[in-house]
Coordinates of C-alpha atoms in Angstrom, one line a residue:
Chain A
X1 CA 57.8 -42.5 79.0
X2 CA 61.8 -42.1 77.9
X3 CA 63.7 -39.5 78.6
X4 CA 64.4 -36.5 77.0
X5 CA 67.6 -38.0 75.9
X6 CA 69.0 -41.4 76.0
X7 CA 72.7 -39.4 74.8
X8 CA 75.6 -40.3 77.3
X9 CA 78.4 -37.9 77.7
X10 CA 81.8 -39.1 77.5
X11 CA 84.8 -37.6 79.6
X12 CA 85.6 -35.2 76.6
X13 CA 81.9 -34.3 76.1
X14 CA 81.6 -33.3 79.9
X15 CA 84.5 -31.2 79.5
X16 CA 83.3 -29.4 76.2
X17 CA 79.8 -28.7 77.6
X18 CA 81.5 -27.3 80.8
X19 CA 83.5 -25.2 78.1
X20 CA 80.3 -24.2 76.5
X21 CA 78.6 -23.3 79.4
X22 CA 81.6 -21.1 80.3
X23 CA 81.6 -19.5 76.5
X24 CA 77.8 -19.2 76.5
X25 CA 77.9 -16.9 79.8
X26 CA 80.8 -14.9 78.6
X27 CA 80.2 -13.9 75.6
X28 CA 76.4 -14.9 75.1
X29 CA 74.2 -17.3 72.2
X30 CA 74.9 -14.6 69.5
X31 CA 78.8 -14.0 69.8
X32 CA 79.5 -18.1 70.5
X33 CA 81.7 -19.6 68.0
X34 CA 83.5 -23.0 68.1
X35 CA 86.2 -20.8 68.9
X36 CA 85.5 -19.3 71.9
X37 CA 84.3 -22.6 73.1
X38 CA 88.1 -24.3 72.1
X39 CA 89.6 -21.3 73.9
X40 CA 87.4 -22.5 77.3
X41 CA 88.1 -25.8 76.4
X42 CA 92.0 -25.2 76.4
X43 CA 92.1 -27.6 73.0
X44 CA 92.0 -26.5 69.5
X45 CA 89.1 -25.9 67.1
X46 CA 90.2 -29.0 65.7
X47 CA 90.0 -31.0 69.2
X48 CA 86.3 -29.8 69.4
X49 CA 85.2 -30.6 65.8
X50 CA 86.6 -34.0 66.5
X51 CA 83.3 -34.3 69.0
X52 CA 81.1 -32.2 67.0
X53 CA 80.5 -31.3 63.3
X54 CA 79.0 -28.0 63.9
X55 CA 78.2 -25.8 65.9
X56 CA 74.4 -26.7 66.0
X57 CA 75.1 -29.9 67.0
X58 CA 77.4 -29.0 69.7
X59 CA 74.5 -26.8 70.6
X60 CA 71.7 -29.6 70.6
X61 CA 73.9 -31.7 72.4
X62 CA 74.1 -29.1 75.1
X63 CA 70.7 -28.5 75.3
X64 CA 70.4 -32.6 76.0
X65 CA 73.1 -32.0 78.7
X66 CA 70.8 -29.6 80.4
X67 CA 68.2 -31.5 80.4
X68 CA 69.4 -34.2 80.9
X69 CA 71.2 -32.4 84.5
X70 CA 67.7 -31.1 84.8
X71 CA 66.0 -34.7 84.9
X72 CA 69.2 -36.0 87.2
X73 CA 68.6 -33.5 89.7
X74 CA 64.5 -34.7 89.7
X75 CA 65.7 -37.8 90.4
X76 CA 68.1 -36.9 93.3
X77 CA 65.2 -37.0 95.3
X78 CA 63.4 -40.5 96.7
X79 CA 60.1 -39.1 98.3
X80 CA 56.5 -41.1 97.9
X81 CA 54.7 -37.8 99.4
X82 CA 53.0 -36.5 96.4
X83 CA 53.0 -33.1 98.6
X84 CA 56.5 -33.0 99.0
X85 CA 57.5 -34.2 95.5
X86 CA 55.0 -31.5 93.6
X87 CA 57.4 -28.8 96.0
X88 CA 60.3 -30.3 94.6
X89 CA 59.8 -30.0 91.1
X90 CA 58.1 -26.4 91.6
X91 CA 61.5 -25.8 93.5
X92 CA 63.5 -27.3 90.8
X93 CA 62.1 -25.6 87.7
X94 CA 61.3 -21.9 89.7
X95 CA 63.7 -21.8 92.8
X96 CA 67.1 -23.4 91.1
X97 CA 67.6 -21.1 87.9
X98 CA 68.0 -18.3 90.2
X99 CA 71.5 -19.5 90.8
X100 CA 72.3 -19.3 86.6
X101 CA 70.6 -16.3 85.4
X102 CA 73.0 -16.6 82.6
X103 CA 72.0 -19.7 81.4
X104 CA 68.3 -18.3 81.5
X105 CA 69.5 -15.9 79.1
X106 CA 71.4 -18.5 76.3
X107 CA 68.0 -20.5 77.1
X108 CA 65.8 -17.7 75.9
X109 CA 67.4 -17.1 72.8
X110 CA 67.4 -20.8 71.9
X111 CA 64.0 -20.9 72.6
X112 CA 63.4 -17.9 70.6
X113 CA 64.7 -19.4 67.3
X114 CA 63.0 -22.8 68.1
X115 CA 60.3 -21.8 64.8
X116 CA 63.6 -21.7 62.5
X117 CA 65.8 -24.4 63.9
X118 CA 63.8 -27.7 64.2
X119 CA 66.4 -29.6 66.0
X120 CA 66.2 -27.0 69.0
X121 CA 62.3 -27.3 68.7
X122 CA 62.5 -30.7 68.6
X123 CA 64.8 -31.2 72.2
X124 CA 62.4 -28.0 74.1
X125 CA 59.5 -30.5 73.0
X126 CA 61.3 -33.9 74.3
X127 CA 61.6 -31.7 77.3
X128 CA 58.4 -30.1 77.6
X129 CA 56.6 -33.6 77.3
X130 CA 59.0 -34.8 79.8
X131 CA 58.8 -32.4 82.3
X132 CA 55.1 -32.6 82.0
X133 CA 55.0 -36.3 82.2
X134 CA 56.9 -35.4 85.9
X135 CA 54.6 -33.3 87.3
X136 CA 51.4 -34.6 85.6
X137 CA 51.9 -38.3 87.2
X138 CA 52.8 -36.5 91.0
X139 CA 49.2 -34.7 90.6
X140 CA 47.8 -38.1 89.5
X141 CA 50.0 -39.7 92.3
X142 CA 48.2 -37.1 94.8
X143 CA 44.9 -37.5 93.6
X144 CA 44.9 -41.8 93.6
X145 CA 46.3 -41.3 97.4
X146 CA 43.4 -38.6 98.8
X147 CA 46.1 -35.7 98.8
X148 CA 44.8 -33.7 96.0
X149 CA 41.6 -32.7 94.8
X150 CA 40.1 -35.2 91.8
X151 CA 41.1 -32.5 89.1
X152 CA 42.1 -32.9 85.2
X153 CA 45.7 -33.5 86.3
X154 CA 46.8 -32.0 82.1
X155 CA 44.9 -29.2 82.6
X156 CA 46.5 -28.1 86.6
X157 CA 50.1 -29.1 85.0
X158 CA 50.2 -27.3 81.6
X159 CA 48.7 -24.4 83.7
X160 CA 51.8 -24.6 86.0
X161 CA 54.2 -24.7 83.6
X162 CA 53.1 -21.7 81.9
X163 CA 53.8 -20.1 85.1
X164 CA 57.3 -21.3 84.6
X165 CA 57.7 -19.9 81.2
X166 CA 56.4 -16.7 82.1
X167 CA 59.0 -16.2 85.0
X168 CA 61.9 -17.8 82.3
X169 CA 60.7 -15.2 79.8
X170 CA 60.3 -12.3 82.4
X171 CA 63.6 -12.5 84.3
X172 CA 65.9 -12.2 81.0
X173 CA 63.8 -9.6 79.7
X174 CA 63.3 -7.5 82.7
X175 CA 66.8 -8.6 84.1
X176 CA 64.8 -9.8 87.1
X177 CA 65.6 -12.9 89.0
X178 CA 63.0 -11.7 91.3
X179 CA 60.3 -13.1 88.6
X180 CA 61.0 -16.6 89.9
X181 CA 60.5 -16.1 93.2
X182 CA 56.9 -14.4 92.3
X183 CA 56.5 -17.0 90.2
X184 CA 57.0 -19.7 92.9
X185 CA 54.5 -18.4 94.9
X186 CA 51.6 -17.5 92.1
X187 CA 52.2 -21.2 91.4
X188 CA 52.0 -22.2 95.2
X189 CA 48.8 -19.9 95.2
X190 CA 47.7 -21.3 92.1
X191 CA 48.0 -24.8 93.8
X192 CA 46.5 -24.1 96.9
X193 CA 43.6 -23.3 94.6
X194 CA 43.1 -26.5 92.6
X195 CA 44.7 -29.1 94.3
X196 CA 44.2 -28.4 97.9
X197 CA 40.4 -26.7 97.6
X198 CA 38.7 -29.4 99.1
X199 CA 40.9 -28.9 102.3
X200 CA 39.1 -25.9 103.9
Chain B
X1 CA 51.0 7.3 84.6
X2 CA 52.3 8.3 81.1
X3 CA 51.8 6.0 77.9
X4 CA 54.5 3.7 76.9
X5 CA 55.1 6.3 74.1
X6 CA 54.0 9.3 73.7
X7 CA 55.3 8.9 69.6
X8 CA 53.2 9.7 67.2
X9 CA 53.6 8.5 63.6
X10 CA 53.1 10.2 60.6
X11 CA 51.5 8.7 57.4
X12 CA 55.3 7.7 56.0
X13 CA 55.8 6.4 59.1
X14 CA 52.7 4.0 59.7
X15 CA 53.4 3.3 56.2
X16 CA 57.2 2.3 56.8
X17 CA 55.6 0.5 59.9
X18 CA 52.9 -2.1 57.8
X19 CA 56.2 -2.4 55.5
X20 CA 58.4 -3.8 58.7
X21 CA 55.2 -5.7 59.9
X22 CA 54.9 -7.7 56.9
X23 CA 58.8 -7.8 55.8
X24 CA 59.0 -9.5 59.7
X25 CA 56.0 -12.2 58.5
X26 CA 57.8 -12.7 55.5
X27 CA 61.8 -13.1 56.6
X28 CA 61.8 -13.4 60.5
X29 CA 63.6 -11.3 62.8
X30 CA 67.4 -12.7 62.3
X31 CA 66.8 -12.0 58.2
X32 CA 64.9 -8.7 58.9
X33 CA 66.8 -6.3 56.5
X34 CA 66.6 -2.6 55.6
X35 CA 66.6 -3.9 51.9
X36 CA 63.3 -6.1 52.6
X37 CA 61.5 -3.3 54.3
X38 CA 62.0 -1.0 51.4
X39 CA 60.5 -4.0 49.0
X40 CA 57.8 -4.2 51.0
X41 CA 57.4 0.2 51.2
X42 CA 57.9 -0.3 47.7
X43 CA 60.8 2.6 47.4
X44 CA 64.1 3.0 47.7
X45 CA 66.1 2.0 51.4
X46 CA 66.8 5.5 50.9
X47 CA 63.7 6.5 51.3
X48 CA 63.5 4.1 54.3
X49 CA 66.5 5.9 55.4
X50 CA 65.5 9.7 55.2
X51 CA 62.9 8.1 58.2
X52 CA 65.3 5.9 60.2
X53 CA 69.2 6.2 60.5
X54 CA 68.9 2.4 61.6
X55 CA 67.7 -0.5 61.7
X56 CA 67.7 -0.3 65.5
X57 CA 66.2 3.0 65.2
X58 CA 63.4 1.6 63.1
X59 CA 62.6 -1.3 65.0
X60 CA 62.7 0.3 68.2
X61 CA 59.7 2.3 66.8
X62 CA 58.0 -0.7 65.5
X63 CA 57.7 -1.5 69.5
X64 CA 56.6 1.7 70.1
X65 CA 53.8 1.4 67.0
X66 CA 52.9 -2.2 68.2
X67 CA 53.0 -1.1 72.0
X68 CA 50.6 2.5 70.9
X69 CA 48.3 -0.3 69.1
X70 CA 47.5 -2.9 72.2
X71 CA 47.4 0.6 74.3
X72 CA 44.7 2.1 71.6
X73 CA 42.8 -1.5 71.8
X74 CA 42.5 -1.7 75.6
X75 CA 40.9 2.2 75.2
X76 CA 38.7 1.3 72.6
X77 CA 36.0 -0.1 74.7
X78 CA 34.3 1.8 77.3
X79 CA 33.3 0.1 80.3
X80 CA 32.9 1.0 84.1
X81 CA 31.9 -2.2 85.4
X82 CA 35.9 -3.6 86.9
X83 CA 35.2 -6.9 86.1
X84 CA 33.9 -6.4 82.4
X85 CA 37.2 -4.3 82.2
X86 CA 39.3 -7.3 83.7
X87 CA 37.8 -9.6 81.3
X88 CA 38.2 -7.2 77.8
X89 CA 42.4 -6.8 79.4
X90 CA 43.0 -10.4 79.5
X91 CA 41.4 -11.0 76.3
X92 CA 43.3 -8.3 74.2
X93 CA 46.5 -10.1 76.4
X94 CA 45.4 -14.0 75.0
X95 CA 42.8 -13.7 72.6
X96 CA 44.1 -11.2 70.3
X97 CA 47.7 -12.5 69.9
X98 CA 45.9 -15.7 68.5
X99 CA 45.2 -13.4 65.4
X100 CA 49.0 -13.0 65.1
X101 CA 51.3 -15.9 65.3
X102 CA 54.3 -14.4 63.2
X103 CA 54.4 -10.9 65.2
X104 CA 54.8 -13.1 68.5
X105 CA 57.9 -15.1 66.7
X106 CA 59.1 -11.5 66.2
X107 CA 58.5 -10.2 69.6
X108 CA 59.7 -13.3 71.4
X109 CA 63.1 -12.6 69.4
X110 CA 63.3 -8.9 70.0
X111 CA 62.3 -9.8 73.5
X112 CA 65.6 -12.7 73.9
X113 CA 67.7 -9.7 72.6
X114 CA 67.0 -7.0 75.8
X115 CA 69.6 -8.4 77.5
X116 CA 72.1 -7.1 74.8
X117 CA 69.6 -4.1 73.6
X118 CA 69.3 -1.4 76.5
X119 CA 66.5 0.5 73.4
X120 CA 64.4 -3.5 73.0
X121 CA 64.7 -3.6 77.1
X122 CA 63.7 0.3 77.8
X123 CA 60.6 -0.5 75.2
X124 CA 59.5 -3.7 77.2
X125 CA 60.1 -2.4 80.1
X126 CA 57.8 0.5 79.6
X127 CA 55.1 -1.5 78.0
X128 CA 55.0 -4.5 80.9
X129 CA 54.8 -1.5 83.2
X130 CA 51.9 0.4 81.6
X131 CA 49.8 -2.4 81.1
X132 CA 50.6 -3.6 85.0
X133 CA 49.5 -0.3 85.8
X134 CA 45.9 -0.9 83.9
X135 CA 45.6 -4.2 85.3
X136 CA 46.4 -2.9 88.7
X137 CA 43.8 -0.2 88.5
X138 CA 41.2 -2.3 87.3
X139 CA 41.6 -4.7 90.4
X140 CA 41.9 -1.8 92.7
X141 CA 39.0 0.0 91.2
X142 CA 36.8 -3.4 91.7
X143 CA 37.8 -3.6 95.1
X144 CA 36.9 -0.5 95.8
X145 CA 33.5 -1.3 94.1
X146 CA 33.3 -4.2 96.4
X147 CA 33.3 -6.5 93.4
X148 CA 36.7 -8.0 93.9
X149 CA 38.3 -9.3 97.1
X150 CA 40.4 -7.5 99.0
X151 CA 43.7 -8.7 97.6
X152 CA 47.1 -7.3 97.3
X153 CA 46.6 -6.2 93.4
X154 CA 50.2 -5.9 92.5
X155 CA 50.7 -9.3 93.5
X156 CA 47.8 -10.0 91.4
X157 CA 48.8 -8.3 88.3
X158 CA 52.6 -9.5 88.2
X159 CA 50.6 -13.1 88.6
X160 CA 48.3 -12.4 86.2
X161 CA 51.0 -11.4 83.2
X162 CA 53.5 -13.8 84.1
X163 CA 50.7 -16.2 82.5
X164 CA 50.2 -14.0 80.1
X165 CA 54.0 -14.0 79.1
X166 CA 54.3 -17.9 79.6
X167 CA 51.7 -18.4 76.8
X168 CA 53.7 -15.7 74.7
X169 CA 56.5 -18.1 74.6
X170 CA 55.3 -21.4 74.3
X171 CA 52.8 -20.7 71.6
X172 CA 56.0 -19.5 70.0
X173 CA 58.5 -22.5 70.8
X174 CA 56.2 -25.3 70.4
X175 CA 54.4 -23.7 67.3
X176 CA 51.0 -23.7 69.1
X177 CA 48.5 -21.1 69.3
X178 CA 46.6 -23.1 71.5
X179 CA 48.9 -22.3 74.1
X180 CA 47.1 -19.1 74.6
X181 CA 43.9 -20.4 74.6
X182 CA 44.9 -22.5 77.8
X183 CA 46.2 -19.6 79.2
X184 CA 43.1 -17.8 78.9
X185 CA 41.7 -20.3 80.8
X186 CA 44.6 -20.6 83.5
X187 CA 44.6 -16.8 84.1
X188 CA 40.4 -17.2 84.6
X189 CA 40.8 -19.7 87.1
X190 CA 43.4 -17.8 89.2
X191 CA 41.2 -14.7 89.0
X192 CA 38.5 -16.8 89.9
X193 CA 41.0 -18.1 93.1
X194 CA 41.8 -14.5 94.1
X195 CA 39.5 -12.2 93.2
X196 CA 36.2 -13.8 93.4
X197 CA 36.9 -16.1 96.5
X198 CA 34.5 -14.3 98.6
X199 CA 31.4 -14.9 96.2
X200 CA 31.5 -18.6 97.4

C-alpha cells in the first residue's frame, strides 16, 4: 500500500509549513490568510505564492506534511512484537496529540469542511486508509504469530480508530486534552477485550 | 440534574427552527444566512429578526431545539428494564443520526467552532453532560439491579460516547453513514466487555 503522500518538501516548503503551523495556532483555520503565514515566514506574500497558488493548496500540502510527520514517526520505531508495535501506534495516534492541542483544533475544522472541499476529503481518506493499513496488518501480524486472538482484524481496527476520532472530536470541543488519555485506555480496554480474550 | 435547556419554543419559533433546519440541508453551515432562513420561513428577515437579534442568537437556539429533541426521544419510551434502556440510548446515539446525514455536517461544523464560540461550547457542553448523566444512571441503575457488572460507570459512559462521537465525525468526513452502523456495533461489543463480563 503507498503512502499517504509520495510529496517531498523542499528547504523552502519545510520552512513555510513551520510558518503555517505557527499562523494556524495563532490565529486559528478561520482567520489564516497567506498573509499571516508570510508574516511567520519572515518573506513576502509574493515569496509564498511563489510555492503555492492558493491558499488551499498551501493547505493540502500541509495536511500531506502532517501526515506525512505522522507516518515518519510510525516508522521511527523497528519492533517485530506485534504487542509492542499495536502500543505504539495507539501511543502515537492517542498519547502524542496531547502535546499540540492546537493543531487538534486546525485539524477539526479541516475535517469539518471535508463534505465541501474534496481535496481535504481526499488527503483525510489517503490517511484514514493508511493509518488503517498500519494497524490492521500489526493485528494480522499478532494473530499469524499466536499473540492475538483469530479476530476480523477490519472490524477490531476500524473499531479503534473510532475511538481515536472520538477523543480528536471531544478534546477541541470540550477543551479537554484529558479525552485522549481516556481514550487510550477505553482502547487498551477495548483491546484487552478482543485481542487478548483467549488469554485468561 | 436539570435539562440541557429548559427553552421552550413557541409556534414562530419551531417554525423559524424547521426554516434553519432545512436552510442548513440546503446551503451548509459556512453559507447559512439570515436571508436563506427567511426564504425558507417564507417572510421577511425581519420577521426572522423580531425573533432573533442574530444569527448567533438563532443558531444557538437551534442547539437548544435539536438538543430538547434527542432529550424528548430518549423520554419517549418507557422502560424499567436497565439494559432495554441501554440499548434504546445507544440507538437514538447511532441509529437515529443515520436518518440525518446533513444535520451531522451541521453539527460537526458548529461543533469545530466551540473553540472560538463560548454560546456553541456552553450548548455542547451541556448536552454531552446531560446525556452522560442518562447513560450513567442507566448503568448504575442495572448494577444495582444486579444486571450489569459492577463497573466504574463514568468510565463507562465517557467510553461509551467517545464512540459515539468518533462515528459522528467520520460518517461526516468520509461521507459514510455506515460509519455509525459500525459504531453501533463497536459500542455493543465494549458493553458486552464491561458490563456483561460476569454472565460468561
Amino acid at each position: 500500500m503507498a503512502e499517504p503522500s509520495g510529496r517531498t518538501f523542499s528547504d523552502a516548503d519545510e520552512e513555510i509549513m513551520g510558518a503555517t503551523y505557527r499562523a494556524l495556532r495563532e490565529h486559528g483555520y478561520a482567520d489564516l490568510t497567506i498573509k499571516r503565514i508570510a508574516a511567520e515566514y519572515g518573506k513576502s506574500t509574493a515569496a509564498v505564492h511563489y510555492h503555492y497558488d492558493t491558499k488551499e493548496e498551501l493547505l493540502a500540502a500541509f495536511l500531506d506534511y502532517i501526515l506525512n510527520r505522522f507516518v515518519a514517526s510510525i516508522r521511527e520505531v523497528e519492533t517485530t512484537d506485534p504487542e509492542a508495535r499495536l502500543t505504539l501506534l495507539l501511543d502515537r495516534l492517542l498519547v502524542a496529540p496531547q502535546e499540540n492541542p492546537d493543531l487538534s483544533v486546525a485539524l477539526l475544522e479541516m475535517r469539518s469542511q471535508a463534505p465541501y472541499n474534496e481535496t481535504f476529503a481526499e488527503r483525510f481518506r489517503q490517511n484514514d486508509e493508511y493509518v488503517r493499513y498500519l494497524v490492521k496488518a500489526v493485528i494480522n501480524h499478532g494473530i499469524d504469530e499466536g499473540a492475538f486472538a483469530d479476530v476480523d482484524a477490519d472490524r477490531v481496527t476500524r473499531s479503534l480508530l473510532t475511538i481515536v476520532e472520538g477523543a480528536r472530536t471531544r478534546s477541541v470541543v470540550f477543551d479537554d486534552v484529558g479525552e485522549y488519555e481516556r481514550a487510550r485506555a477505553t482502547a487498551e480496554e477495548y483491546v484487552d477485550a478482543t485481542l487478548r480474550e483467549g488469554d485468561a
